[in-house]
Short mmCIF file of C-alpha atoms in Angstrom, two decimals:
data_model
loop_
_atom_site.label_atom_id
_atom_site.label_comp_id
_atom_site.label_asym_id
_atom_site.label_seq_id
_atom_site.Cartn_x
_atom_site.Cartn_y
_atom_site.Cartn_z
CA MET G 1 24.34 23.42 17.68
CA VAL G 2 25.32 20.06 19.14
CA THR G 3 28.43 20.44 21.29
CA ALA G 4 31.38 18.08 21.42
CA GLN G 5 30.28 17.01 24.90
CA GLN G 6 26.78 16.19 23.62
CA ALA G 7 28.28 14.19 20.77
CA ASP G 8 30.34 12.22 23.30
CA PHE G 9 27.20 11.64 25.38
CA PHE G 10 25.40 10.22 22.35
CA ARG G 11 28.37 8.02 21.43
CA LEU G 12 28.64 6.63 24.97
CA PHE G 13 24.99 6.23 25.91
CA GLY G 14 23.14 5.90 22.58
CA PHE G 15 20.69 8.75 23.14
CA LEU G 16 20.69 12.51 23.59
CA PRO G 17 18.07 14.93 24.93
CA LEU G 18 17.64 18.15 22.94
CA PRO G 19 15.13 20.19 24.96
CA GLY G 20 13.24 22.96 23.19
CA LEU G 21 14.73 22.19 19.77
CA PHE G 22 11.54 23.21 17.96
CA ASP G 23 10.21 26.70 18.71
CA ALA G 24 6.56 27.74 18.97
CA GLY G 25 6.32 28.78 15.32
CA GLU G 26 7.74 25.48 14.10
CA LEU G 27 5.46 23.54 16.45
CA ALA G 28 2.39 25.30 15.05
CA VAL G 29 3.33 24.22 11.51
CA ILE G 30 4.19 20.69 12.65
CA GLU G 31 0.83 20.37 14.43
CA LYS G 32 -1.04 21.43 11.31
CA GLU G 33 0.89 19.14 8.98
CA TYR G 34 0.70 16.24 11.42
CA ALA G 35 -3.09 16.50 11.30
CA VAL G 36 -2.98 16.29 7.48
CA GLY G 37 -0.79 13.19 7.56
CA HIS G 38 -2.88 11.54 10.27
CA ALA G 39 -6.09 12.13 8.33
CA GLU G 40 -4.59 10.51 5.24
CA ALA G 41 -3.19 7.56 7.23
CA SER G 42 -6.58 6.98 8.86
CA LYS G 43 -7.97 6.20 5.40
CA VAL G 44 -5.59 3.28 4.84
CA TYR G 45 -5.82 1.59 8.25
CA SER G 46 -8.91 -0.33 9.33
CA ALA G 47 -7.48 -0.57 12.86
CA ALA G 48 -4.36 0.47 14.74
CA LEU G 49 -1.65 -2.20 14.62
CA GLY G 50 -0.63 -4.44 17.49
CA VAL G 51 -0.39 -3.93 21.21
CA ARG G 52 1.14 -0.51 20.53
CA GLY G 53 -2.06 0.63 18.85
CA GLN G 54 0.22 2.23 16.27
CA MET G 55 -0.35 3.92 12.95
CA SER G 56 2.61 5.36 11.07
CA TRP G 57 2.99 7.18 7.77
CA SER G 58 5.51 9.02 5.65
CA ASN G 59 5.54 12.82 5.77
CA MET G 60 7.67 13.02 2.61
CA ARG G 61 4.71 14.25 0.59
CA ASP G 62 3.55 17.47 -1.05
CA GLN G 63 0.76 18.04 1.49
CA THR G 64 3.25 18.33 4.37
CA PRO G 65 6.06 20.53 3.01
CA PHE G 66 7.67 21.49 6.33
CA LEU G 67 7.89 17.89 7.56
CA ALA G 68 8.91 16.69 4.09
CA GLY G 69 11.87 19.08 4.16
CA ALA G 70 12.65 18.78 7.87
CA LEU G 71 15.60 16.44 7.29
CA GLU G 72 17.28 19.19 5.26
CA THR G 73 16.77 22.00 7.79
CA GLU G 74 19.97 23.27 9.31
CA LYS G 75 18.64 22.53 12.79
CA LEU G 76 18.23 18.77 12.29
CA ARG G 77 20.81 18.22 9.56
CA THR G 78 23.71 19.80 11.44
CA ALA G 79 22.74 17.92 14.61
CA ALA G 80 22.77 14.66 12.66
CA GLU G 81 26.11 15.50 11.08
CA ALA G 82 27.59 16.31 14.49
CA LEU G 83 26.48 12.91 15.81
CA LEU G 84 27.06 10.71 12.73
CA GLY G 85 29.58 12.60 10.62
CA PRO G 86 29.37 15.15 7.81
CA GLU G 87 28.05 12.63 5.26
CA ALA G 88 24.97 11.63 7.30
CA VAL G 89 22.07 10.65 5.03
CA GLY G 90 18.49 11.76 5.69
CA VAL G 91 16.32 8.67 5.29
CA MET G 92 12.81 9.09 6.73
CA SER G 93 10.41 11.74 8.05
CA ASN G 94 7.44 9.96 9.61
CA GLY G 95 4.32 10.61 11.64
CA ASN G 96 3.17 8.18 14.32
CA VAL G 97 0.24 7.80 16.67
CA PHE G 98 0.19 5.33 19.58
CA SER G 99 -2.91 4.32 21.51
CA GLY G 100 -1.69 1.21 23.31
CA ASN G 101 -0.67 1.17 26.94
CA LEU G 102 2.88 -0.01 26.24
CA THR G 103 5.65 -0.72 23.77
CA GLU G 104 7.70 -3.75 24.78
CA TRP G 105 11.49 -3.60 25.05
CA HIS G 106 13.10 -3.73 21.63
CA ALA G 107 15.76 -2.19 19.40
CA ASP G 108 14.90 -0.97 15.90
CA THR G 109 17.83 -2.98 14.58
CA SER G 110 20.63 -5.14 15.94
CA VAL G 111 22.93 -5.19 12.93
CA PRO G 112 26.53 -4.78 14.17
CA GLY G 113 28.47 -1.81 12.84
CA PHE G 114 25.36 0.09 11.76
CA ARG G 115 25.49 3.83 12.56
CA SER G 116 22.22 5.73 12.72
CA LEU G 117 19.95 7.94 14.75
CA LYS G 118 16.29 8.82 15.04
CA PHE G 119 15.05 12.17 16.32
CA VAL G 120 11.67 11.83 18.03
CA ALA G 121 9.41 14.76 18.89
CA TYR G 122 6.25 14.11 20.90
CA LEU G 123 3.48 16.62 20.28
CA ASP G 124 1.88 15.90 23.68
CA PRO G 125 3.47 16.08 27.15
CA VAL G 126 4.64 12.62 28.22
CA ASP G 127 6.36 11.29 31.32
CA ALA G 128 6.75 8.00 33.19
CA ASP G 129 3.02 7.90 33.94
CA SER G 130 1.87 8.76 30.41
CA GLY G 131 3.82 6.77 27.82
CA ALA G 132 7.18 8.55 27.63
CA LEU G 133 10.04 6.92 25.75
CA ARG G 134 12.30 4.82 27.99
CA VAL G 135 15.85 3.97 26.92
CA LEU G 136 18.62 1.77 28.28
CA PRO G 137 21.75 3.96 28.19
CA GLY G 138 24.65 2.23 26.48
CA SER G 139 22.52 -0.60 25.11
CA HIS G 140 23.60 0.17 21.53
CA LYS G 141 27.04 -1.21 22.33
CA ASP G 142 28.15 -4.84 22.06
CA PRO G 143 28.21 -7.24 23.75
CA TRP G 144 25.52 -5.85 26.09
CA HIS G 145 23.19 -5.13 23.18
CA ASP G 146 22.82 -8.82 22.30
CA GLU G 147 22.69 -9.93 25.93
CA LEU G 148 19.59 -7.75 26.39
CA LEU G 149 17.59 -10.14 24.25
CA ALA G 150 16.65 -11.63 27.62
CA ILE G 151 14.36 -8.65 28.31
CA SER G 152 12.61 -8.88 24.93
CA VAL G 153 9.46 -10.77 23.96
CA LYS G 154 11.22 -11.86 20.77
CA GLU G 155 13.19 -15.08 20.62
CA ARG G 156 15.88 -13.62 18.38
CA LEU G 157 17.03 -10.31 16.98
CA ASN G 158 16.34 -8.82 13.54
CA THR G 159 13.22 -10.84 12.78
CA ALA G 160 10.43 -9.27 10.78
CA GLY G 161 7.60 -7.45 12.51
CA ASN G 162 7.10 -5.63 15.79
CA PRO G 163 8.02 -7.16 19.15
CA GLU G 164 4.33 -7.96 19.81
CA SER G 165 4.06 -9.88 16.50
CA GLU G 166 3.37 -13.56 15.95
CA GLU G 167 7.15 -14.05 16.10
CA SER G 168 6.99 -13.40 19.86
CA GLY G 169 8.08 -16.43 21.77
CA ARG G 170 8.37 -15.54 25.44
CA THR G 171 7.28 -13.17 28.15
CA GLY G 172 10.50 -11.19 28.48
CA PHE G 173 10.68 -8.62 31.27
CA PRO G 174 7.83 -6.22 32.13
CA VAL G 175 8.68 -2.74 30.91
CA ASP G 176 8.82 -1.23 34.40
CA ALA G 177 10.98 -4.08 35.75
CA VAL G 178 13.97 -2.89 33.74
CA PRO G 179 16.03 0.05 35.12
CA ALA G 180 15.90 2.71 32.43
CA ARG G 181 16.05 6.44 31.67
CA VAL G 182 12.56 7.90 31.24
CA CYS G 183 12.66 10.61 28.56
CA THR G 184 10.14 13.09 29.95
CA SER G 185 9.14 15.41 27.13
CA ARG G 186 7.13 18.56 26.46
CA PRO G 187 6.12 19.83 23.00
CA GLY G 188 9.24 21.24 21.35
CA ASP G 189 11.60 18.80 23.05
CA VAL G 190 13.43 16.28 20.89
CA TYR G 191 15.33 13.11 21.77
CA ALA G 192 17.90 11.49 19.51
CA PHE G 193 18.64 7.80 19.90
CA ASP G 194 20.72 5.23 18.06
CA LEU G 195 18.49 2.68 16.30
CA ARG G 196 20.43 -0.05 18.14
CA THR G 197 19.47 1.42 21.52
CA TRP G 198 16.92 -0.65 23.43
CA HIS G 199 13.75 1.32 24.20
CA ALA G 200 10.15 0.93 25.36
CA SER G 201 7.21 2.85 26.82
CA LEU G 202 4.55 2.30 29.50
CA ASN G 203 1.34 3.84 30.88
CA GLY G 204 0.45 5.36 27.53
CA PHE G 205 -2.77 7.25 26.85
CA PRO G 206 -4.72 7.03 23.57
CA ASN G 207 -3.61 9.04 20.54
CA ARG G 208 -0.09 9.93 21.63
CA ARG G 209 1.31 11.92 18.70
CA MET G 210 4.94 11.78 17.61
CA CYS G 211 7.04 12.79 14.62
CA SER G 212 10.32 11.06 13.84
CA PHE G 213 13.27 11.94 11.63
CA THR G 214 15.81 9.22 10.77
CA TYR G 215 19.38 9.46 9.47
CA PHE G 216 21.90 6.79 8.54
CA GLY G 217 25.63 7.31 8.89
CA ALA G 218 27.48 7.11 5.57
CA PRO G 219 29.49 3.84 5.46
CA ARG G 220 33.22 4.33 6.05
CA ASP G 221 34.38 0.85 5.04
CA GLY G 222 33.17 -2.43 3.57
CA ALA G 223 31.83 -3.74 6.87
CA GLN G 224 29.69 -0.65 7.40
CA SER G 225 28.43 -0.86 3.81
CA ALA G 226 27.38 -4.45 4.45
CA ALA G 227 25.66 -3.34 7.66
CA VAL G 228 23.58 -0.76 5.80
CA ARG G 229 22.56 -3.31 3.18
CA SER G 230 21.51 -5.71 5.93
CA VAL G 231 19.41 -3.03 7.66
CA VAL G 232 17.74 -2.05 4.38
CA LYS G 233 16.73 -5.69 3.83
CA GLN G 234 15.45 -5.94 7.40
CA PHE G 235 13.38 -2.77 7.05
CA GLY G 236 11.97 -4.12 3.78
CA ARG G 237 10.88 -7.34 5.47
CA GLU G 238 9.30 -5.42 8.34
CA ALA G 239 7.43 -3.15 5.92
CA GLN G 240 6.05 -6.21 4.12
CA PHE G 241 5.02 -7.76 7.44
CA ARG G 242 3.16 -4.61 8.51
CA GLU G 243 1.49 -4.30 5.11
CA LEU G 244 0.24 -7.90 5.24
CA ARG G 245 -1.02 -7.29 8.75
CA ARG G 246 -2.81 -4.12 7.63
CA GLN G 247 -4.47 -5.98 4.75
CA ARG G 248 -5.47 -8.82 7.07
CA ASP G 249 -7.18 -6.32 9.39
CA TRP G 250 -9.14 -4.85 6.46
CA ILE G 251 -10.28 -8.32 5.37
CA ALA G 252 -11.25 -9.19 8.95
CA ALA G 253 -13.37 -6.03 8.96
CA GLY G 254 -15.21 -7.28 5.86
CA ALA G 255 -13.33 -5.53 3.05
CA ARG G 256 -12.69 -7.23 -0.27
CA PRO G 257 -9.04 -7.31 -1.34
CA SER G 258 -9.84 -4.99 -4.24
CA GLY G 259 -11.37 -2.51 -1.80
CA ILE G 260 -8.37 -2.16 0.52
CA PRO G 261 -6.88 1.35 0.16
CA ARG G 262 -3.31 1.49 -1.05
CA ARG G 263 -0.63 2.73 1.32
CA GLU G 264 1.72 5.36 -0.03
CA SER G 265 5.41 4.62 -0.38
CA GLN G 266 7.97 6.28 1.88
CA TYR G 267 9.24 8.58 -0.88
CA SER G 268 6.58 10.40 -2.88
CA PRO G 269 7.28 11.33 -6.51
CA GLY G 270 7.21 14.98 -5.46
CA TRP G 271 9.89 14.49 -2.81
CA LEU G 272 12.10 12.55 -5.21
CA ALA G 273 11.67 15.20 -7.91
CA GLY G 274 12.16 18.13 -5.57
CA ALA G 275 15.93 17.93 -5.13
CA GLY G 276 16.70 20.55 -7.76
CA GLY G 277 19.08 23.07 -6.22
CA ASN G 278 19.18 21.18 -2.90
CA GLU G 279 22.58 19.52 -2.68
CA HIS G 280 21.73 17.58 0.48
CA ARG G 281 18.53 15.98 -0.80
CA ALA G 282 20.11 15.27 -4.19
CA ARG G 283 23.02 13.46 -2.52
CA TRP G 284 20.67 11.54 -0.22
CA ILE G 285 18.40 10.42 -3.07
CA GLU G 286 21.40 9.11 -4.97
CA GLN G 287 22.49 7.17 -1.89
CA LEU G 288 18.98 5.89 -1.11
CA ARG G 289 18.67 4.58 -4.66
CA ALA G 290 22.06 2.89 -4.43
CA TRP G 291 20.92 1.17 -1.21
CA GLY G 292 17.63 0.10 -2.81
CA MET G 293 15.47 2.14 -0.45
CA ALA G 294 14.17 4.56 -3.08
CA PRO G 295 13.00 3.64 -6.60
CA ALA G 296 15.37 4.12 -9.50
CA ALA G 297 15.16 7.35 -11.47
#
């Protein structure tokens, strides 16, 4: 259970370490299902994307039942509710692999008033010398959040694509030149961070494996509702950018457009249809559809 002190820590600093959150039995299942998701994702990428060397995929599919239902487990759900409020909405369960040396400084979103968190669980030991997550404590808060654009390779916030994309306009600060908390991790450890928190990585080794679980805070007023809508639009633009980049890589490798494998959507038909008797997933699906993130019934 997340304590009141831990909730205060997250509110103040925009991240929270949760060491040993997954036990050995859960890790064994996660490892097996991660391999299934990675194998499927490898069929739809011709190359890893960008300087991060990243592939990512949705685990909300029938072939990965534990990861598909992880958002609903008491362990993650109650932690999210303690940090975001009792109406927190489970949004994404993803797999990721990184093979690049670094991830430049960035925030996943900069929309003011947006409340969210992402739980990340690395399946390999990582530290400062091997690609561990680095965060800037308190960087989710204004006005410092916007001032930190100076360390980014992007010219402005909330533009489509990854920081290393064609939108990049300057050098920014080297990752190790910025004073930051290095989130050393061993398998089973989990870190939560606000999507507005600035983060990066350095000294990464090939095929660093990570699972992520994302929640949005339920809007409490009109401004927060507008913030969620803005984030949903931003995520949609970024997804389109990554998809175009993936297709471009296939074509560069000699594939015909008709021969490029399709990428699955975030929410599989099985996940959307599997809410019977599960009050949390049913409520989330209703909210995701209202936001335009999930297809209509």
